[in-house]
Coordinates of C-alpha atoms in Angstrom, one line a residue:
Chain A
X255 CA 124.5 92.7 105.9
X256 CA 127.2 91.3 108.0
X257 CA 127.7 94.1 110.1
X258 CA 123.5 94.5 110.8
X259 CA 124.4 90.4 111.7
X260 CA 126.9 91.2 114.1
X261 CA 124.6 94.3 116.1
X262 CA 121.6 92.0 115.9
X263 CA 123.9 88.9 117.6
X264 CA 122.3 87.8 121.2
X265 CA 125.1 87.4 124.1
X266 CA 124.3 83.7 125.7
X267 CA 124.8 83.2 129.4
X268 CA 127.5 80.7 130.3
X269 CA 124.5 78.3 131.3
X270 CA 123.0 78.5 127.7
X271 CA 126.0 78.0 126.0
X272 CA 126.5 74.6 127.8
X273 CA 122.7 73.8 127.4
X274 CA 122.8 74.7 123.8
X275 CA 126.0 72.5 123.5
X276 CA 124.7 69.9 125.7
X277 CA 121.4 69.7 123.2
X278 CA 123.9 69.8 119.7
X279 CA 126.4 67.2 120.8
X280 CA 123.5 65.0 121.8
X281 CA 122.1 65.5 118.0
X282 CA 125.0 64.9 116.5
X283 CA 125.4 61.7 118.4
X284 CA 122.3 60.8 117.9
X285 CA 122.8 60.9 114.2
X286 CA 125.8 59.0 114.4
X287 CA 124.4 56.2 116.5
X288 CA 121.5 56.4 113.5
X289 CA 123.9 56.1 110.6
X290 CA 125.7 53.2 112.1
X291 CA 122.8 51.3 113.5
X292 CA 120.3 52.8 111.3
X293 CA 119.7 50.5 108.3
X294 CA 120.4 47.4 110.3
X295 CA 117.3 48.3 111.8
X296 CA 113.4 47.6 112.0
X297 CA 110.3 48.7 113.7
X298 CA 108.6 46.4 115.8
X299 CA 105.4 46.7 117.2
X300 CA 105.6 44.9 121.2
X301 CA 102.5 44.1 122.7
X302 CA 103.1 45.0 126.1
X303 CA 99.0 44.9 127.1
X304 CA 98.4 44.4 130.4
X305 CA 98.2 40.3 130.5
X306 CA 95.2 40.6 132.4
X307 CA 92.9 42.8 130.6
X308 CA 89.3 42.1 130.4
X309 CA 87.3 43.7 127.1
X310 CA 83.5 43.2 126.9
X311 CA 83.5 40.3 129.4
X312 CA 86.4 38.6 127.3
X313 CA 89.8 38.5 129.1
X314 CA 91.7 39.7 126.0
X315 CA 95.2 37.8 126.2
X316 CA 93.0 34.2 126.3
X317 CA 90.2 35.2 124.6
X318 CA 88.2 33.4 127.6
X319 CA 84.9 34.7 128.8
X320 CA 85.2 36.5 131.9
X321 CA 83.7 34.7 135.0
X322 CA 83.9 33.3 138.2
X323 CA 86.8 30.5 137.9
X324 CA 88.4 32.3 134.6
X325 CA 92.1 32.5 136.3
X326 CA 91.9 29.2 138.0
X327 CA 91.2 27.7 134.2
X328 CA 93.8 30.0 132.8
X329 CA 96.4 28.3 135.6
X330 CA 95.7 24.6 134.6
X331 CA 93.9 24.7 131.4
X332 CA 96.6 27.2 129.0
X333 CA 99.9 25.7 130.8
X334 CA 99.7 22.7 127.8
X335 CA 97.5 23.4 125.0
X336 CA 95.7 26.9 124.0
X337 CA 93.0 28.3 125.2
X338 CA 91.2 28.3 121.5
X339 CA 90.9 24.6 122.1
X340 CA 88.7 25.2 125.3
X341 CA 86.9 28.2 123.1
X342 CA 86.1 26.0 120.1
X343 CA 84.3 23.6 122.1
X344 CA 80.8 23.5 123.8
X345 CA 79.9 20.1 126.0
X346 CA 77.7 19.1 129.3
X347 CA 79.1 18.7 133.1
X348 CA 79.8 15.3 132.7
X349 CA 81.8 16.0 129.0
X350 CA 83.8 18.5 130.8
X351 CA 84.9 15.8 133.5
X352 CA 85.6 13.2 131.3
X353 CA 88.1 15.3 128.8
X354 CA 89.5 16.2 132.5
X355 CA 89.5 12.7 133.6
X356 CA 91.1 11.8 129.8
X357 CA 93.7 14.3 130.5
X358 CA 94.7 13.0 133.5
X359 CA 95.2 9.9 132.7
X360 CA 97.4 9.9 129.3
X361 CA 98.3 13.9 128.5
X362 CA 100.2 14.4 131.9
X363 CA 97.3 17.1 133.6
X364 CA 98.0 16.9 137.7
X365 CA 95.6 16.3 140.3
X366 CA 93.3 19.6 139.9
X367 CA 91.8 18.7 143.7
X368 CA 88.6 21.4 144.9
X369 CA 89.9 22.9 141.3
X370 CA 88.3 20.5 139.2
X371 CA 84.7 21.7 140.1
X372 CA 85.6 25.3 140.1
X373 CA 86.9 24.5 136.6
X374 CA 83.8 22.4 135.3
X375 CA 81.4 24.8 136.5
X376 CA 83.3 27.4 134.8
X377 CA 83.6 25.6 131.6
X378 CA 79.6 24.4 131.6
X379 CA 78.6 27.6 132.4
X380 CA 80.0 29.8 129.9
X381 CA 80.9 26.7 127.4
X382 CA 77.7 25.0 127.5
X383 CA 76.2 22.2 125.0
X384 CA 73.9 24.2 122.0
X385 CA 71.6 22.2 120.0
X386 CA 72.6 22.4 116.3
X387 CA 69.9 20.3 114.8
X388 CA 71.2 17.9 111.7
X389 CA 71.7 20.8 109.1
X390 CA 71.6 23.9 110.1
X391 CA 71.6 26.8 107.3
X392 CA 74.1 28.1 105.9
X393 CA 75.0 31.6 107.8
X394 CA 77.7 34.3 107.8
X395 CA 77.4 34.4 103.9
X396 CA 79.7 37.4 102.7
X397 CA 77.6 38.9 99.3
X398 CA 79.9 39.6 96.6
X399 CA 79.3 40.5 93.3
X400 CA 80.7 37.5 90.6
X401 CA 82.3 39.0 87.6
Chain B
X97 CA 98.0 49.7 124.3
X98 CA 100.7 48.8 121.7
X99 CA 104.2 51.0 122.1
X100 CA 106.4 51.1 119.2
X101 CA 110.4 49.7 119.7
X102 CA 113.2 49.8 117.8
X103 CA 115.3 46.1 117.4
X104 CA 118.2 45.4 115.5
X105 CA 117.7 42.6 113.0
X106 CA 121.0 41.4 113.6
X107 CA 120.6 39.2 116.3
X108 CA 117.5 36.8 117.2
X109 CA 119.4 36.2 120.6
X110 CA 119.3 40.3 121.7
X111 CA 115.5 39.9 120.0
X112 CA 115.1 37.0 122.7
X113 CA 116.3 39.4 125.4
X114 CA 114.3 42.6 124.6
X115 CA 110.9 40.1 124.6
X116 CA 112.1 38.6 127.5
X117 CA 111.4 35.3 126.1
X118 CA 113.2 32.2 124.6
X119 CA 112.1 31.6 121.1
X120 CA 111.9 28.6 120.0
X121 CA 111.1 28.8 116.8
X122 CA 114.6 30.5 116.2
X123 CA 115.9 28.0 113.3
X124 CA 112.6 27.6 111.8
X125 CA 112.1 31.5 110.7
X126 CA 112.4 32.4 107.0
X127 CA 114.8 35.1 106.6
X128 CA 113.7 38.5 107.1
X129 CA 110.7 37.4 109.3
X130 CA 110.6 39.1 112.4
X131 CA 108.0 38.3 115.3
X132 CA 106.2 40.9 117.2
X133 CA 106.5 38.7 120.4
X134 CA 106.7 35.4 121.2
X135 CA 103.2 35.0 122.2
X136 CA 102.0 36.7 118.6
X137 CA 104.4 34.3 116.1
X138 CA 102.7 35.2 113.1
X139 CA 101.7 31.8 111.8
X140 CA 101.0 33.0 108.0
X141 CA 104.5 34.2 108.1
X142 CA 106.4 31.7 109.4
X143 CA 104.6 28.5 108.1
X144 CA 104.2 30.7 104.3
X145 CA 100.5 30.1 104.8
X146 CA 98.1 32.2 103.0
X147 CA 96.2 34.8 105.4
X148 CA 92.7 33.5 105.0
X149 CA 93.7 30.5 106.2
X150 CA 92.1 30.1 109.2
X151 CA 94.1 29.3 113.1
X152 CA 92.1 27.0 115.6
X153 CA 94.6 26.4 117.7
X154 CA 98.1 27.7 118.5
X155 CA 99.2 25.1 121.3
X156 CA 99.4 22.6 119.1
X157 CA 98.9 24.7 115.3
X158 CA 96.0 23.7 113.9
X159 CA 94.7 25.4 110.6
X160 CA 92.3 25.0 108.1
X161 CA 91.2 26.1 104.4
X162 CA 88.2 27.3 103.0
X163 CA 86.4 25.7 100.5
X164 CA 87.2 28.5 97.2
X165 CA 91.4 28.5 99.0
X166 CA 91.3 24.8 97.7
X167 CA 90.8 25.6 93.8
X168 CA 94.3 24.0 92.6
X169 CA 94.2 20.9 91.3
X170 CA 97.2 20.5 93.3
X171 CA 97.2 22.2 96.6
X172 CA 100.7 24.3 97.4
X173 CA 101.6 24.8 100.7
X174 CA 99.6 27.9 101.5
X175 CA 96.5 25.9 101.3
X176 CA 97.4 23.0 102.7
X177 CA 95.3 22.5 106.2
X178 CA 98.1 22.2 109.8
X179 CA 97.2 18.8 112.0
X180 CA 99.8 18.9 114.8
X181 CA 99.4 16.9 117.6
X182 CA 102.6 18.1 119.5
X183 CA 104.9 20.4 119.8
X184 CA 107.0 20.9 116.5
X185 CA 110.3 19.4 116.8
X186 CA 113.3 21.6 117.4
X187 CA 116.8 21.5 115.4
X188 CA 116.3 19.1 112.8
X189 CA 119.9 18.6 111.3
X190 CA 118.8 16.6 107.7
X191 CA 122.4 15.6 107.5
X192 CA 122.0 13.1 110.3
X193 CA 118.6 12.3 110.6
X194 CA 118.4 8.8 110.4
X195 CA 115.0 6.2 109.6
X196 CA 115.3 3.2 112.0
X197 CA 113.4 -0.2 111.0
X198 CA 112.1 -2.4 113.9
X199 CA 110.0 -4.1 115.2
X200 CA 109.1 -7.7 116.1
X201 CA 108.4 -8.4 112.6
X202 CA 111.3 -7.2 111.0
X203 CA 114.0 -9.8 109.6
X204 CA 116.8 -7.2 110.1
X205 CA 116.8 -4.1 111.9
X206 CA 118.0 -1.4 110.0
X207 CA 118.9 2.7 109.8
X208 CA 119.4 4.5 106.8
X209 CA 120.6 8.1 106.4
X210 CA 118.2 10.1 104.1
X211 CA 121.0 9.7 101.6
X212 CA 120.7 6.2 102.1
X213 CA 116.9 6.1 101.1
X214 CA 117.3 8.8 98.6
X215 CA 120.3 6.6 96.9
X216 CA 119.5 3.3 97.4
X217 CA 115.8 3.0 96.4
X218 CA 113.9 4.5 93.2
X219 CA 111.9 7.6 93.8
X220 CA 107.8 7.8 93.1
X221 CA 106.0 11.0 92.8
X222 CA 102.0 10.8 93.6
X223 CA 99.1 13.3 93.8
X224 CA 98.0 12.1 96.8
X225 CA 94.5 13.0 99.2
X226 CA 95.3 13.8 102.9
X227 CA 91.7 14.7 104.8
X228 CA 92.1 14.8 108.9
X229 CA 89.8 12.4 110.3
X230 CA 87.9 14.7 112.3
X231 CA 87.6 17.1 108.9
X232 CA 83.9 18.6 109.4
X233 CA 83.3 18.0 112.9
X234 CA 82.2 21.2 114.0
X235 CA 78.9 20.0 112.2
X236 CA 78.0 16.9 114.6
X237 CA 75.5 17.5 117.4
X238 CA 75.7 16.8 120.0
X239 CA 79.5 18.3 119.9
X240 CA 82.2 16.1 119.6
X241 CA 85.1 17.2 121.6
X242 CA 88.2 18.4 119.4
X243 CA 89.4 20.3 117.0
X244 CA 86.3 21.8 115.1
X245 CA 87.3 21.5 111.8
X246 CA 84.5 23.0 108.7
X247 CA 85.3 21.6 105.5
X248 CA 89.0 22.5 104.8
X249 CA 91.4 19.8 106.4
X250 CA 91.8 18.1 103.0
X251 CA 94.5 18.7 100.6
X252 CA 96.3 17.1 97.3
X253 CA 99.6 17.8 97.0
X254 CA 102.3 15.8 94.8
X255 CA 104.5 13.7 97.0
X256 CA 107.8 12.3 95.9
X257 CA 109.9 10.0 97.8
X258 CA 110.2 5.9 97.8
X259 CA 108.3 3.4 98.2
X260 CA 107.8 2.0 102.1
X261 CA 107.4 -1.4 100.5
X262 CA 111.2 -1.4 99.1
X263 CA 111.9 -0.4 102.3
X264 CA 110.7 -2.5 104.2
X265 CA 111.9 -5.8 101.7
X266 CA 115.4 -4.3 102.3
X267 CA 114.9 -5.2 106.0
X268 CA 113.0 -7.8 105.4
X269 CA 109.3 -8.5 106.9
X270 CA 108.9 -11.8 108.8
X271 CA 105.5 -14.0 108.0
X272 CA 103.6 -13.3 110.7
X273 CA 103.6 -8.9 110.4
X274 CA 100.2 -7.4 110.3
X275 CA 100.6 -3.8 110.6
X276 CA 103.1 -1.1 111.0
X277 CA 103.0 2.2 113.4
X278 CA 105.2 5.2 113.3
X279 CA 107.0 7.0 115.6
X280 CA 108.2 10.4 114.9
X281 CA 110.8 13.9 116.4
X282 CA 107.9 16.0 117.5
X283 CA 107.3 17.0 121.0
X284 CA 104.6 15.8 123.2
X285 CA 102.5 19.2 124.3
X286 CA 103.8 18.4 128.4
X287 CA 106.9 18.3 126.7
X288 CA 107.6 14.9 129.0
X289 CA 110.1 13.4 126.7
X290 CA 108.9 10.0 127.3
X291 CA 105.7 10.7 126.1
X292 CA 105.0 10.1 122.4
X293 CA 101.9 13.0 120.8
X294 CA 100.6 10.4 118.2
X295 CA 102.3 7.1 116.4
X296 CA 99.7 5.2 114.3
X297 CA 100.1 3.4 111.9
X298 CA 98.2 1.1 109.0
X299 CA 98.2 -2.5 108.3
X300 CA 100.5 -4.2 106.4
X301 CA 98.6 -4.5 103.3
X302 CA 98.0 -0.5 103.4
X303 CA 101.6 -0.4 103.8
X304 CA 102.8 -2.6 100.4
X305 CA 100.9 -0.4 98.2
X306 CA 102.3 1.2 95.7
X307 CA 101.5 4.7 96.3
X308 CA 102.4 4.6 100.1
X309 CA 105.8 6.9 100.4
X310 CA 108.2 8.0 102.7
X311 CA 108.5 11.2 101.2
X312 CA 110.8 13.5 101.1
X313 CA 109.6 15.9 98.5
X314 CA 106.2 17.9 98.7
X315 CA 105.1 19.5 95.2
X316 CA 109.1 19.5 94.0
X317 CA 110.3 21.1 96.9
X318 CA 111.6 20.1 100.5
X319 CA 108.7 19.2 102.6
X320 CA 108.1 22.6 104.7
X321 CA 109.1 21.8 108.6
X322 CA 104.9 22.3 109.6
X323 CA 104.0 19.2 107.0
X324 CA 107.2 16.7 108.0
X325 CA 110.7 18.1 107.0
X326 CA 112.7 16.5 106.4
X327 CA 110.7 12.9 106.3
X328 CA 107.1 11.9 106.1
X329 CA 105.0 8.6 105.4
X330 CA 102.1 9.2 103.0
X331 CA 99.6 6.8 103.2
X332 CA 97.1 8.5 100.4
X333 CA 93.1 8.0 101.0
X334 CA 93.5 7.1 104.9
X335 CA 92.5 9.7 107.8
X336 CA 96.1 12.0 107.3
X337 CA 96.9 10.9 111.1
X338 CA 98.4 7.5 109.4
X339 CA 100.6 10.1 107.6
X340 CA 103.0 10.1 110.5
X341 CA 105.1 13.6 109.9
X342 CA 108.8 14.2 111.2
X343 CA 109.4 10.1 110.6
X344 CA 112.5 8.5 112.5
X345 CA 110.5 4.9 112.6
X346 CA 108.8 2.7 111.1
X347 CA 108.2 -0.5 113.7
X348 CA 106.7 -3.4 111.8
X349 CA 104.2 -5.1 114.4
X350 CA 103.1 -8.7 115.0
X351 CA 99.7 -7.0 116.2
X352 CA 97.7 -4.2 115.7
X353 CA 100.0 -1.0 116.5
X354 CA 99.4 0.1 119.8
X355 CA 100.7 3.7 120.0
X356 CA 99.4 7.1 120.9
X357 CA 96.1 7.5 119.4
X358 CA 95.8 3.7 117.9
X359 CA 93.7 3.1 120.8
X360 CA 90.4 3.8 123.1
X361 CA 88.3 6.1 121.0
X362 CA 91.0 7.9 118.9
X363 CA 90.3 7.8 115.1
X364 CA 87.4 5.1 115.8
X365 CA 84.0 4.9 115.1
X366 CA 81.6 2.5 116.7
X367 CA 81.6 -1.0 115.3
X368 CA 77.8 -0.6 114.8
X369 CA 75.8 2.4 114.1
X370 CA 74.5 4.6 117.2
X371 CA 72.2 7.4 118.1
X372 CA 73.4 11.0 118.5
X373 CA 74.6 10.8 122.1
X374 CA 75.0 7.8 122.6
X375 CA 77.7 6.3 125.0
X376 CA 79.9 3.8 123.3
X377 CA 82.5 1.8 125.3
X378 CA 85.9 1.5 123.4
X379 CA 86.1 -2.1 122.6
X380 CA 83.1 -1.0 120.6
X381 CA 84.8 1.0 118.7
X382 CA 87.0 0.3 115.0
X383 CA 89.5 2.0 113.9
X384 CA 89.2 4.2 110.4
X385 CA 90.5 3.1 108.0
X386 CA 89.4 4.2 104.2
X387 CA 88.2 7.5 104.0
X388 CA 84.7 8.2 103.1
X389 CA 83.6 9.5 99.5
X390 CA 83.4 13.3 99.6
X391 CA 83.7 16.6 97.6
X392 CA 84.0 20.2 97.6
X393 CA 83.1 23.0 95.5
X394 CA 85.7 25.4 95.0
X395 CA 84.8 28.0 92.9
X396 CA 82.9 29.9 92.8
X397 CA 83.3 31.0 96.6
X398 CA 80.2 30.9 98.5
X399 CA 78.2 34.1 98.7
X400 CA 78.5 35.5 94.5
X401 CA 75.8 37.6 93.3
X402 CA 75.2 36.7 89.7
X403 CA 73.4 38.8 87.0
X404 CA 69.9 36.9 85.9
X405 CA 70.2 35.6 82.6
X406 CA 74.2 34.9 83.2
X407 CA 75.4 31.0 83.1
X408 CA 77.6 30.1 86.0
X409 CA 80.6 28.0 86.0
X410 CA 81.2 26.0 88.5
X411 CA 84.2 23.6 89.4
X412 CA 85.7 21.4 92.4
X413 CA 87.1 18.0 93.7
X414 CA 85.9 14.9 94.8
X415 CA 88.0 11.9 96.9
X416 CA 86.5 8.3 98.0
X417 CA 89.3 7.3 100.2
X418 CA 90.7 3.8 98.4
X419 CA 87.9 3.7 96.1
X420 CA 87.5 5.9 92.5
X421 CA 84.3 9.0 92.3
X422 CA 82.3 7.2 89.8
X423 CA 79.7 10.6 89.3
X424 CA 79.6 13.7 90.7
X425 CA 76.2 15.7 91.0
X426 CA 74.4 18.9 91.8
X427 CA 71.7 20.5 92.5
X428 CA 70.3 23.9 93.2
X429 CA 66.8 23.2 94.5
X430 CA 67.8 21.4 97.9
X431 CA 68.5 18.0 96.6
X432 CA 64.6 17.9 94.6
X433 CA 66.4 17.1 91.5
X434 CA 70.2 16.4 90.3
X435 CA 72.5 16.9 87.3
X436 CA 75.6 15.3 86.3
X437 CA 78.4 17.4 86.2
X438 CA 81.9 16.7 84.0
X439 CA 83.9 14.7 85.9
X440 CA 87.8 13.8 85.3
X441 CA 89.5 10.6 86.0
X442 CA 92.6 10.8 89.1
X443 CA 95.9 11.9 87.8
X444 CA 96.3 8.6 89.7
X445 CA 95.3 6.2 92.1
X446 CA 94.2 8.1 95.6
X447 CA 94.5 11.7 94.5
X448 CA 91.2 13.6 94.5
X449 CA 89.0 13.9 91.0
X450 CA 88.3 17.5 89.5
X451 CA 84.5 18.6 88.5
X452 CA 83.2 21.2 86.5
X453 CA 79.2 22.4 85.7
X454 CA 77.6 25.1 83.8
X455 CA 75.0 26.2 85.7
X456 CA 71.6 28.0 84.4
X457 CA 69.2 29.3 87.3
X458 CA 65.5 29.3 86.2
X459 CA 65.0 33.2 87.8
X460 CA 66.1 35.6 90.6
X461 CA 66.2 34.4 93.8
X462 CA 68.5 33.1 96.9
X463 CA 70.2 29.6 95.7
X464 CA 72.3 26.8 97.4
X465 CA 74.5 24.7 95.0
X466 CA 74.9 21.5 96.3
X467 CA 77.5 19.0 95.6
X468 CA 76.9 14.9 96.2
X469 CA 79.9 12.1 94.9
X470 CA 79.3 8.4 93.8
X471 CA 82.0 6.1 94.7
X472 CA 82.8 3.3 92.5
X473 CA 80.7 0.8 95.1
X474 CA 77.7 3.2 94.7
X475 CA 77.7 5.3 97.8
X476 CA 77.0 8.6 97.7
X477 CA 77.5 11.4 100.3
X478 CA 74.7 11.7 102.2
X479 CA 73.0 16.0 102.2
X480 CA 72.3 15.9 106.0
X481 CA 75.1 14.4 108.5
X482 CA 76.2 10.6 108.6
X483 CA 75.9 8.5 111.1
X484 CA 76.9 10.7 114.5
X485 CA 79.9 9.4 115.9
X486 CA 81.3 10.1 120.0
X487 CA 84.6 11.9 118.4
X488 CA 83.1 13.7 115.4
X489 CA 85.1 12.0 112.3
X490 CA 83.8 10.9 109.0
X491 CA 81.4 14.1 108.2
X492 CA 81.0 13.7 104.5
X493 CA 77.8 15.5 104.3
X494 CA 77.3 17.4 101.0
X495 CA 79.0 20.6 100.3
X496 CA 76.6 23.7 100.0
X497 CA 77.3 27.0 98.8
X498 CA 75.2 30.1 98.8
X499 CA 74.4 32.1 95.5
X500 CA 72.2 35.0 94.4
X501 CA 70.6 35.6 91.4
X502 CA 70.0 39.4 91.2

């Protein structure tokens, strides 16, 4: 058996041989580098979307309804408080400029200038006032069965 | 898309670096929590919340229960709704934090260490109700801006701690006090350090009851950092923003405190009842003060399909603010006609009552159980909204829940 080994052996190039050892000393030290580091370690999943991606109309990282005035509101609006704040609520042109006005004058928001209307008409448009009536029905009931 | 990486858990700091961020919440993780990125701090993890809680705002936290979370008789932490105003503060050392008594009404201004509190004054444990004023405002129409909170910014944990009025005889109170405010380590949202996020307060007579704590303990344990570590007032029954979290002062006042959210239209209702809509200046508006009579049912959860023929048990809570729940009652033919349930008396003064019903449904068919309190003056929650308010507080309207007989 040995001998058929030795007649079947394959005679490397130079090159090879420093490829081939090239490629083991690079698994060995990999392995190395795994043992050591290895249970000290932990997978993490990083977000690295693209900050600006827009989904459906939705610019994802906000979760803010895509239209025109969307980055100027993500500029002044997102700096201090989130933009599920902004999301969560629905109100009329006038609402919108009085929670800027509000702003402005006790939570530290800076002159917005031409920005302000670019903002409001953002925010009216696409956060407008809905009529709920005084009770509406109950809704988004998930059936389950009561043991 | 999402790549994967590879971080050792050694180090926050080289964490920091590979996000290419500054975390802040580095002395605030449990052990063994990692976060993805700083933008996606997994709030379950870090503030031990239970996943179905649910987030409506991240810049300042704010999170809420639902209705079948809140089933304890005394809510643990993983329940218990978030109400931040500010930015949470950073590197609390307990070991120093000091309480500071002031004020123009104070006899003596005074500092203790919280060894000093915890040494020199007896400890009190209370069940004791917290609801957010603005708990059910996503109901009101028109919209009230805010927060929209459903049903599930109440809680009733057990609070130990001592007693603000011992406190406050230690430093002595002068004849003509009338109120106290708070003021507190957390971090206004501009992060302008001369800017306070909220410091209310309640008058005195609030103050010198016996159930109102500066607590220091939440259900036998530290109070977690999100609900006030390492100090907190409790003021029991009252919206939870006179609960003043993170607590470095108490000022006792000669007038009605004047801090951040004490005045214009923050926690205020009008004076006199208006129309949905209505504009209402602010010196036409009062401040809240007792919380309204309310209750919630929470089990089962909304949505059960139940077996004809089958009997189903139902239990919750009910709160009045100051006041006792005299009866609690339901129905499950849209308010048409009303039983009495079982209801128990408060484990004491201020903490929320328990319920509990058998219900038999006369034949299949889509159902809505209905729950309505009695206060000990006689008010009951009303089944459609209360009075509609400019900032969306007080919305003690029934709770419903859906069931099917199949």
């Amino acid at each position: 058996m040995l001998e058929k080994e030795e007649n079947d052996r394959i005679v490397f190039k130079p090159i090879f041989k420093v490829i081939i050892l090239l490629f083991t000393g690079f698994i060995v030290f990999g392995a190395i580098i795994f043992l050591v580091f290895g249970p000290n370690q932990t997978e993490v999943e990083i977000n690295d979307e693209d900050p600006e991606l827009i989904e459906n109309g939705i610019h994802v990282r906000t979760g803010l309804i895509e239209a025109e005035g969307l980055q100027t509101v993500i500029t002044n609006c997102t700096t201090c408080h989130s933009s599920k704040l902004i999301i969560q609520n629905r109100m009329g042109e006038e609402q919108w400029n009085a929670t800027i006005r509000w702003m402005q004058k006790s939570q530290g928001l800076w002159p917005l200038g031409e920005n302000q209307k670019v903002i409001v008409d953002y925010l009216t448009k696409n956060y407008p006032l809905i009529e709920k009536g005084r009770r509406p029905p109950l809704t988004n009931i998930e059936w389950y069965t009561l043991d | 898309m999402k790549r994967r990486s590879f971080v050792a858990k050694s180090s926050l700091g080289s964490l920091s670096t590979l996000l290419g961020v500054d975390i802040i919440y580095k002395e605030l993780m449990p052990k063994g929590y990692i976060p993805l990125a700083f933008q996606e701090i997994d709030p379950f993890a870090l503030f031990k919340k239970d996943e179905a809680m649910v987030v409506l705002n991240d810049k300042p936290w704010n999170m809420e229960a639902q209705a079948h979370l809140l089933n304890d008789r005394i809510t643990p932490n993983k329940y218990m709704f978030i109400r931040n105003n500010g930015l949470l503060p950073e590197n609390i050392d307990e070991k120093t934090w000091e309480l500071k008594i002031d004020g123009e009404s104070v006899v003596t201004p005074k500092s203790y260490t919280l060894a000093d509190l915890k040494s020199k004054f007896k400890h009190y444990t209370y069940q004791l109700t917290l609801e957010c004023g603005g708990n059910g405002r996503s109901e009101f129409n028109p919209p009230a801006k805010g927060n929209q909170w459903t049903i599930g910014a109440v809680s009733s944990a057990e609070w130990t701690g001592v007693r603000l009025k011992d406190v406050l005889a230690d430093a002595g109170v002068k004849d003509d006090a009338v109120y106290i405010g708070y003021h507190a380590a957390d971090l206004h949202l501009s992060r302008n350090p001369t800017k306070e996020p909220i410091s209310r307060g309640v008058p005195l007579s609030k103050a010198m009851q016996d159930e109102t704590l500066l607590a220091f303990a939440m259900n036998g344990e530290d109070i977690p950092l999100i609900h006030g570590f390492p100090l907190r007032l409790v003021c029991g029954g009252w919206p939870a923003s006179t609960s003043g979290k993170w607590l470095q002062t108490i000022s006792i006042r000669n007038k009605v405190h004047d801090g951040e959210k004490m005045e214009g239209s923050s926690y205020r209702v009008p004076c006199e009842t208006v129309a949905p809509g209505e504009t209402v200046a602010d010196e036409d508006m009062c401040i809240i003060e007792s919380m309204p009579i309310k209750s919630l049912i929470t089990y089962p959860k909304s949505g059960a399909l139940i077996n004809e023929g089958n009997k189903l048990k139902i239990n919750g809570h009910a709160w009045a603010g100051e006041l006792a729940v005299s009866e609690l009652a339901y129905s499950i033919d849209y308010g048409t006609s009303w039983k009495t349930a079982s209801l128990e008396n408060a484990k004491n003064r201020l903490a929320w009552q328990h319920f509990k019903a058998t219900i038999t449904f006369p034949k299949k068919g889509y159902y809505e159980i209905w729950a309505r309190a009695t206060d000990s003056n006689g008010t009951s929650q009303p089944m459609v909204l209360p009075g509609w308010n400019p900032k969306g507080y007080l919305n003690n309207a029934c709770h419903r829940i859906a069931v099917k007989v199949v």
